[in-house]
CSV table of C-alpha atoms in Angstrom, one decimal:
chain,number,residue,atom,x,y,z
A,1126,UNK,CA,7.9,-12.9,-0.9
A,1127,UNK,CA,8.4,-13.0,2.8
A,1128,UNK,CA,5.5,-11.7,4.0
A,1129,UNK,CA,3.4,-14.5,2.9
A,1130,UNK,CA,4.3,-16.8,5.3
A,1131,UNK,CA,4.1,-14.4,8.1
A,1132,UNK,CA,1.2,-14.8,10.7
A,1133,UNK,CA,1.7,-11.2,13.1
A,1134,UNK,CA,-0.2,-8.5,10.6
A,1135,UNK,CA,2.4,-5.9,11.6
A,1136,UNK,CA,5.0,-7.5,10.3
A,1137,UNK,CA,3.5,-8.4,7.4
A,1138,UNK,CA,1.9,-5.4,6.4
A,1139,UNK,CA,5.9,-3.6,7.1
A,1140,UNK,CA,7.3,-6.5,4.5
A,1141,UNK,CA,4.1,-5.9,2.0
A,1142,UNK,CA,5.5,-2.2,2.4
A,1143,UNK,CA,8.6,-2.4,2.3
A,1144,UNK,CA,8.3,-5.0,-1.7
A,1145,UNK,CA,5.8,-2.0,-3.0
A,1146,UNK,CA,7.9,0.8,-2.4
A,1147,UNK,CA,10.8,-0.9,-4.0
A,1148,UNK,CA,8.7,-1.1,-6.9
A,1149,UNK,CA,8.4,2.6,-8.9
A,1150,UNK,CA,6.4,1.4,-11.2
A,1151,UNK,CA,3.9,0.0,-9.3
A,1152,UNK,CA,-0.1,0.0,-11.3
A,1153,UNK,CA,-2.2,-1.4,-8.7
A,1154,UNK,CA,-3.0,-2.4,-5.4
A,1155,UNK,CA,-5.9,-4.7,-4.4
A,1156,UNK,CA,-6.0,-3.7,-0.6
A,1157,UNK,CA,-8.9,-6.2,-0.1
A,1158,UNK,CA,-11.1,-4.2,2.5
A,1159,UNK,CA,-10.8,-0.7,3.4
A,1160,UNK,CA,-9.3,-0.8,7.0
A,1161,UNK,CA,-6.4,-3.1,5.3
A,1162,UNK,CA,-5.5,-0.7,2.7
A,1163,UNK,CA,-5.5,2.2,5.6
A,1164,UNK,CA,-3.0,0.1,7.5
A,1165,UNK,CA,-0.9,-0.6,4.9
A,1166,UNK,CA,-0.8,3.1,4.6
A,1167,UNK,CA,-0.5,4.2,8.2
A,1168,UNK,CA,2.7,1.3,8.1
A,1169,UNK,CA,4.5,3.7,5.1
A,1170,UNK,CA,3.9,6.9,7.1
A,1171,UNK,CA,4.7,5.8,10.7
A,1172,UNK,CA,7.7,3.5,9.5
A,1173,UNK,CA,9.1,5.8,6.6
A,1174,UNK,CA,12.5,6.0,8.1
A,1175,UNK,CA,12.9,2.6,9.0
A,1176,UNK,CA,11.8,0.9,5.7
A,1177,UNK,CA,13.9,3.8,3.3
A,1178,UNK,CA,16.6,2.9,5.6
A,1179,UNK,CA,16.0,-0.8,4.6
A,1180,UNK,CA,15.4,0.2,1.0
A,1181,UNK,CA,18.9,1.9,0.9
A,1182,UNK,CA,21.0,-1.1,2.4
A,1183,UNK,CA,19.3,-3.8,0.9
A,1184,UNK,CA,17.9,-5.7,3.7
A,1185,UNK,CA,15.8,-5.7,6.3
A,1186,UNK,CA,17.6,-3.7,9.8
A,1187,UNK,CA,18.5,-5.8,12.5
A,1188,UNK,CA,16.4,-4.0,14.7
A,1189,UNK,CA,13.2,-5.4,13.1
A,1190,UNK,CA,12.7,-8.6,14.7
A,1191,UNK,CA,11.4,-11.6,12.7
A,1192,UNK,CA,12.1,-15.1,11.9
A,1193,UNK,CA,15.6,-15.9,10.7
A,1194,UNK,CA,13.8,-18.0,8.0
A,1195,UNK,CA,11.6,-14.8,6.7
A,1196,UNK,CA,14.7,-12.6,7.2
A,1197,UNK,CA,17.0,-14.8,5.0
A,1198,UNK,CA,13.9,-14.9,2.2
A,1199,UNK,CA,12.9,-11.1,2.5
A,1200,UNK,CA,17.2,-10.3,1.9
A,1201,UNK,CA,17.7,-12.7,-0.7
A,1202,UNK,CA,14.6,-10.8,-2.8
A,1203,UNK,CA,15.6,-7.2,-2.0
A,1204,UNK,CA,17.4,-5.3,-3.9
A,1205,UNK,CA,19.7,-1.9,-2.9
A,1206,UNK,CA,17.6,0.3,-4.1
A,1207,UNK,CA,19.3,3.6,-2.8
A,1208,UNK,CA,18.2,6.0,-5.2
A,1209,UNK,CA,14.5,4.9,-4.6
A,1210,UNK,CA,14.9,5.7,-0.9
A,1211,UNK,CA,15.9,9.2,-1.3
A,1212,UNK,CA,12.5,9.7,-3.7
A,1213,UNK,CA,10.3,7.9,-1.1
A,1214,UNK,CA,12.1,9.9,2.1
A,1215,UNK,CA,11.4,13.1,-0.6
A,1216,UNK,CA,7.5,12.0,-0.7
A,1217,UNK,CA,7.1,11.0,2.9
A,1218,UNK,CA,8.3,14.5,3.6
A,1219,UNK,CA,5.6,16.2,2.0
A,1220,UNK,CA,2.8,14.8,3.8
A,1221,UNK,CA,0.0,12.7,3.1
A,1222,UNK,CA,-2.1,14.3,0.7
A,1223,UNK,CA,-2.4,12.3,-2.5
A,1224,UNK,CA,0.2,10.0,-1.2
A,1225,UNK,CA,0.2,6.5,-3.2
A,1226,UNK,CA,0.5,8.7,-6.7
A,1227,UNK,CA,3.0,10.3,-5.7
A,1228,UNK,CA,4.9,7.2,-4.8
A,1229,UNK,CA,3.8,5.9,-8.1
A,1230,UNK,CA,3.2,7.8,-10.3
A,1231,UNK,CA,1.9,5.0,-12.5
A,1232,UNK,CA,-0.8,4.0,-10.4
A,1233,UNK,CA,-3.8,3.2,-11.9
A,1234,UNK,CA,-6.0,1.4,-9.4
A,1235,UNK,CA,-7.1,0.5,-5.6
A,1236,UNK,CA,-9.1,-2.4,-5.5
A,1237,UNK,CA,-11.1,-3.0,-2.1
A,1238,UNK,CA,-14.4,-3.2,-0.4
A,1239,UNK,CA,-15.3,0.2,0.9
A,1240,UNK,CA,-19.6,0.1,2.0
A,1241,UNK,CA,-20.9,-0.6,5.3
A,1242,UNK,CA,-18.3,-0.6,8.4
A,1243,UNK,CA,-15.6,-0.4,5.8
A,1244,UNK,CA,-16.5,2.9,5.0
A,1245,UNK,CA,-15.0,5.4,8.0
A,1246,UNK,CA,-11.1,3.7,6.8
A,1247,UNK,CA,-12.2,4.4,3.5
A,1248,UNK,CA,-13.2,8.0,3.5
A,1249,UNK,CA,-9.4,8.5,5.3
A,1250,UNK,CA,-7.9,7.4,2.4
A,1251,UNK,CA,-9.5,8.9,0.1
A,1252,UNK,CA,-9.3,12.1,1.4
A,1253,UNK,CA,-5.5,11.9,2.1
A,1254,UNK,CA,-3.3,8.8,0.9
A,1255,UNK,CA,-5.2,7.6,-1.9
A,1256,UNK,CA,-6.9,11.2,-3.3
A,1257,UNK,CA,-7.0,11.6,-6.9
A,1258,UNK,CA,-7.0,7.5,-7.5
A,1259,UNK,CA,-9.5,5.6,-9.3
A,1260,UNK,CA,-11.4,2.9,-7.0
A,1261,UNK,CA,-12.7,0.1,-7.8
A,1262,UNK,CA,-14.8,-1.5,-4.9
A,1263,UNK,CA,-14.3,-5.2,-4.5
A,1264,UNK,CA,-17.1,-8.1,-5.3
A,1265,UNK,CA,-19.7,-8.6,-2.7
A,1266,UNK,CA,-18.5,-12.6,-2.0
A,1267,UNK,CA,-19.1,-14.8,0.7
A,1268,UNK,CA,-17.2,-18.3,1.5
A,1269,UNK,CA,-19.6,-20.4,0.3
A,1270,UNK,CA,-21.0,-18.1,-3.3
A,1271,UNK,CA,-19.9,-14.7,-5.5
A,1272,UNK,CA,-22.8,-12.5,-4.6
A,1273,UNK,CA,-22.8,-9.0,-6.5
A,1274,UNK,CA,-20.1,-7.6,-8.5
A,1275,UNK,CA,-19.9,-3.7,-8.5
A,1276,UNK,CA,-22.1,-1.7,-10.9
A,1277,UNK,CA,-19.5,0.9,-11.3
A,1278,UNK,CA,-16.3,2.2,-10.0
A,1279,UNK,CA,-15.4,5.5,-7.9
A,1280,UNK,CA,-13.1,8.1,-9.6
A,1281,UNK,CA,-13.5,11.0,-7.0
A,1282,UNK,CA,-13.7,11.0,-3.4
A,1283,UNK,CA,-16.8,13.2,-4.0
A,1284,UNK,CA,-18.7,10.3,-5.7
A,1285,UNK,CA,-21.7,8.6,-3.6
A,1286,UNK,CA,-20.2,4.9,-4.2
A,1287,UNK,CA,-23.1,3.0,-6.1
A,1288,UNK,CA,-24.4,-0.6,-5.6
A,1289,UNK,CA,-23.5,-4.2,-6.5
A,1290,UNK,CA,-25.4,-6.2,-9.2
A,1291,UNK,CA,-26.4,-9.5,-8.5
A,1292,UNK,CA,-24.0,-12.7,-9.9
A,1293,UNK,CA,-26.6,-14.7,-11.5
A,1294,UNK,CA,-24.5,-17.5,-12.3
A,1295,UNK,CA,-23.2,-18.3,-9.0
A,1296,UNK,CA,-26.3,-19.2,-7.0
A,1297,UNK,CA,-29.6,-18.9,-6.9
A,1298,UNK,CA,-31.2,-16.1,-4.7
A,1299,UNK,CA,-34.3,-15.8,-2.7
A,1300,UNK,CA,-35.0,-12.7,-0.3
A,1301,UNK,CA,-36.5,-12.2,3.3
A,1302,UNK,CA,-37.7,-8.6,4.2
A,1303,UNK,CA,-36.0,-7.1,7.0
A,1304,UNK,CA,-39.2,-7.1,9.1
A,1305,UNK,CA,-39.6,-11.0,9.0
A,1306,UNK,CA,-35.8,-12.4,9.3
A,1307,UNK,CA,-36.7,-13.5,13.1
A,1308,UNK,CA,-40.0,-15.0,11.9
A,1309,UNK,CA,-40.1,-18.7,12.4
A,1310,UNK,CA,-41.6,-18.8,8.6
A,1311,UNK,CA,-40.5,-15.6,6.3
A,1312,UNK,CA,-42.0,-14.7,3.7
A,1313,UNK,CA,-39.3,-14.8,0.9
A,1314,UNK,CA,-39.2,-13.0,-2.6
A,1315,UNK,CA,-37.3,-13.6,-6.1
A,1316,UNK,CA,-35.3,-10.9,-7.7
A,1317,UNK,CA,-37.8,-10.1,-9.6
A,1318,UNK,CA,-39.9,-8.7,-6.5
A,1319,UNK,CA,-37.5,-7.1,-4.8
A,1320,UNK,CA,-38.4,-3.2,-4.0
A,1321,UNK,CA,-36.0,0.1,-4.3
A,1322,UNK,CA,-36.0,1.4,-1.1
A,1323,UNK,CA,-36.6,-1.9,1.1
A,1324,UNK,CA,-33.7,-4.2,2.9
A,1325,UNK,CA,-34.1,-7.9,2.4
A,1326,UNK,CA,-31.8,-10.7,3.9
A,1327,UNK,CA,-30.1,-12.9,1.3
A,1328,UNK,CA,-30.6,-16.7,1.2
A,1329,UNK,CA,-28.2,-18.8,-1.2
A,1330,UNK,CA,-28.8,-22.1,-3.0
A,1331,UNK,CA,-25.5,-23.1,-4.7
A,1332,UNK,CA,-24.5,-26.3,-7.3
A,1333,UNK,CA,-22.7,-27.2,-4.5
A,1334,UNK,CA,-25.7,-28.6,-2.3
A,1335,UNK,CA,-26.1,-25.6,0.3
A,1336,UNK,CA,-30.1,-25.4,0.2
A,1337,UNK,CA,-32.3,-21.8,0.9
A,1338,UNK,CA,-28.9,-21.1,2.9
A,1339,UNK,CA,-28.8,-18.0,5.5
A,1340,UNK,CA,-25.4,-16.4,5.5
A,1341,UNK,CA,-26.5,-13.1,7.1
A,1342,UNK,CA,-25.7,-10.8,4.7
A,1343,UNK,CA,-28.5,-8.1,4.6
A,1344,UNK,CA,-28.9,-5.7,1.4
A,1345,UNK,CA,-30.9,-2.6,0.3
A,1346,UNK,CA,-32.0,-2.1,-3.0
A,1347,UNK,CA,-31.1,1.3,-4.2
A,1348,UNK,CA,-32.5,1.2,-8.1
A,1349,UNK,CA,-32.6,-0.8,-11.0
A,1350,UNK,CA,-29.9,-1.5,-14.3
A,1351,UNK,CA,-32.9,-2.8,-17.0
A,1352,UNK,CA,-34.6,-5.5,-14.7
A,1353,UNK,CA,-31.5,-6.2,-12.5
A,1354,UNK,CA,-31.8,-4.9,-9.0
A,1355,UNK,CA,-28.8,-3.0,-7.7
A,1356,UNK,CA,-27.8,-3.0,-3.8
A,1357,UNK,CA,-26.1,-1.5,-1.4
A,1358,UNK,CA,-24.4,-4.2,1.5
A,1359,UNK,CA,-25.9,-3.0,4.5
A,1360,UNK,CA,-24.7,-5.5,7.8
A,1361,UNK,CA,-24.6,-8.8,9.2
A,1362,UNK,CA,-27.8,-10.0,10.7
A,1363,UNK,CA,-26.1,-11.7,13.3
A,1364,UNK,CA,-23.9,-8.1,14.7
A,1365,UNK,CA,-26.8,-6.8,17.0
A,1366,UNK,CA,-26.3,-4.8,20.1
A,1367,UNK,CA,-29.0,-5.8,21.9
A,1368,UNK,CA,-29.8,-4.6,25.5
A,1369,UNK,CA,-33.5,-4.7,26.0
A,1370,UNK,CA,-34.8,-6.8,22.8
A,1371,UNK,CA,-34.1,-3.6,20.3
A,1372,UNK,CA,-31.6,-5.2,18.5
A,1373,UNK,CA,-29.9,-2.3,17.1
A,1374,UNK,CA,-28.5,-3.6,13.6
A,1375,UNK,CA,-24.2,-2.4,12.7
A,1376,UNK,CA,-26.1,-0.7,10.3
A,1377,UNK,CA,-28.2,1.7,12.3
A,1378,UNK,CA,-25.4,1.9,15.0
A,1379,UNK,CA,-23.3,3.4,12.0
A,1380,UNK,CA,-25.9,5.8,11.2
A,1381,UNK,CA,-26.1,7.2,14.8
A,1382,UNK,CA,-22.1,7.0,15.1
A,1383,UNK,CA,-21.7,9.1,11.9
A,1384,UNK,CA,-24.7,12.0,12.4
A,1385,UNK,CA,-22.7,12.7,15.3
A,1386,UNK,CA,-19.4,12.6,13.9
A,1387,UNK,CA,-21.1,15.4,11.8
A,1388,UNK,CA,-20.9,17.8,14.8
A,1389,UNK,CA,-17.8,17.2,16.2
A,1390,UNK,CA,-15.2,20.1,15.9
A,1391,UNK,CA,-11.6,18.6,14.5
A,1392,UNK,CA,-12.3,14.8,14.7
A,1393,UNK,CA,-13.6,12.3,13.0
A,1394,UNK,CA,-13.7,8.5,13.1
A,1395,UNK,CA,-11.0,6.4,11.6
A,1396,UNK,CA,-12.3,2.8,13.0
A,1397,UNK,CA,-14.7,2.2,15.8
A,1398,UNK,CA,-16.3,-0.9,18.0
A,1399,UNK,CA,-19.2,-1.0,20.4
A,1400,UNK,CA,-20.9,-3.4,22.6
A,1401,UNK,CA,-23.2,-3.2,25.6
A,1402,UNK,CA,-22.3,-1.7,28.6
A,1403,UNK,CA,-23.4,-5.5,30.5
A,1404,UNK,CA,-20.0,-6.7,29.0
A,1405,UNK,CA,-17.4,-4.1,30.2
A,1406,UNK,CA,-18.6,-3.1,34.2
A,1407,UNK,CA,-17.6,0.9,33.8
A,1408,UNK,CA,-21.3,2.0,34.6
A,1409,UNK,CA,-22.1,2.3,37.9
A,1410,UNK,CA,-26.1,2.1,39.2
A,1411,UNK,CA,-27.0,-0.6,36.9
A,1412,UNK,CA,-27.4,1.6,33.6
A,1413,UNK,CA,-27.6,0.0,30.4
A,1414,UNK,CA,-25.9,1.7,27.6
A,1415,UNK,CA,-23.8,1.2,24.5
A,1416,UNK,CA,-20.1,1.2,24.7
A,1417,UNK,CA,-18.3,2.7,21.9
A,1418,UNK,CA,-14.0,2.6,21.5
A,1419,UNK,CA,-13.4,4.9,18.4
């Protein structure tokens, strides 16, 4: 389709939109992360007008401004699909709540990575667009190895999401504890020593020559299936605020960000970034803080 060849994400995400509501019988959506899915979302509820208006003629409104190239392919593949328009605008109408299977009816699945900073976007949708939708978190991968596929899916917004198992086959896996990643020499553990309860970076050596590898991933270990640790993806080493050597990890940051969420009255966070007050010059007097834009 069109939207493949289309670098600005807006656009792309309104063309992505625009294909899966033309398509009433729709099963599944692999959203990728969290935030993506959300957007793809937000682009159906803020744009309804424009893309049932686009459904109903056939082709994509003059008013939307692409390339003439991804114009001419998005029209040839579009169909008038006028009596689909009038059920979306009927949806649309009644709100978000349990959205995408009311849409489709048929769905069966959403398909994307939901732990660590990916979860504020994904307790949005799942307590509005995709309530009521079985969830299957995506694998733990990284560009150079598979690292964990997920031990179970989520069938209720109410669910604790559970942990990833390991992917034996893809590399072999050695672990540093979370205390000694900025040693010069870390101590370093198999799977077989790893600890419930503890958080261990990952180190990778693959087929494909990559050696006691660092990627940054950092995991805790949260129980055991027979004598295969499961874990829950926890940060990035390398995504540090880090004012006066505390080196406060995404993951602690989150923590913080979301006990506090806890108490506000009528809000809540739908995506968030920080960094240290030394790279925006708002405080006055010298004072070193964190930054937050939520």
């Amino acid at each position: 389709m069109g939207a493949a060849g289309v670098t600005d994400q807006q656009t792309q995400t309104y063309i992505t939109a625009l294909f899966a509501l033309a398509e009433k019988d729709l099963q599944f959506i692999d959203g990728m992360l969290a935030p993506i899915c959300y957007t793809f979302f937000r682009m159906i509820e803020d744009q309804g007008d424009a893309l049932c208006d686009d459904l109903e003629n056939g082709f994509l409104s003059e008013n939307f401004k692409v390339d003439e190239e991804v114009r001419e392919e998005v029209n040839r593949n579009l169909r008038v699909e006028s009596h689909r328009a009038n059920q979306v605008r009927r949806e649309l109408r009644k709100g978000t709540d349990g959205l995408a299977l009311r849409l489709w009816p048929n769905l069966k699945m959403v398909h994307i990575a939901i732990t660590g900073a990916f979860e504020p976007s994904y307790r949005m949708l799942k307590s509005s667009y995709i309530k009521g939708v079985y969830v299957r978190r995506f694998i733990h991968v990284s560009t150079e190895a598979a690292i964990g596929a997920p031990q179970e899916s989520i069938a209720d917004s109410g669910e604790k999401p559970r942990g990833y198992v390991f992917a034996h086959s893809s590399a072999f896996f050695e672990f540093i504890p979370e205390d000694e990643m900025d040693s010069a020499s870390p101590k370093t553990f198999f799977l077989d020593q790893l600890q419930v309860g503890q958080t261990y970076e990952v180190i990778i050596t693959t087929q494909n020559g990559l050696y006691r590898y660092r990627f940054g991933d950092v995991i805790k270990v949260v129980g055991f299936i027979d004598e295969n640790p499961i874990y829950e993806f926890k940060y990035r080493s390398g995504q540090l605020l880090n004012l006066k050597t505390e080196k406060t990890s995404e993951n602690v940051f989150y923590d913080a960000l979301r006990a506090a969420e806890m108490e506000w009255k009528g809000m809540s966070i739908m995506d968030y970034t920080a960094t240290e007050s030394t790279n925006v010059q708002l405080i006055p007097g010298g004072i070193w803080t964190y930054i937050i834009y939520a």
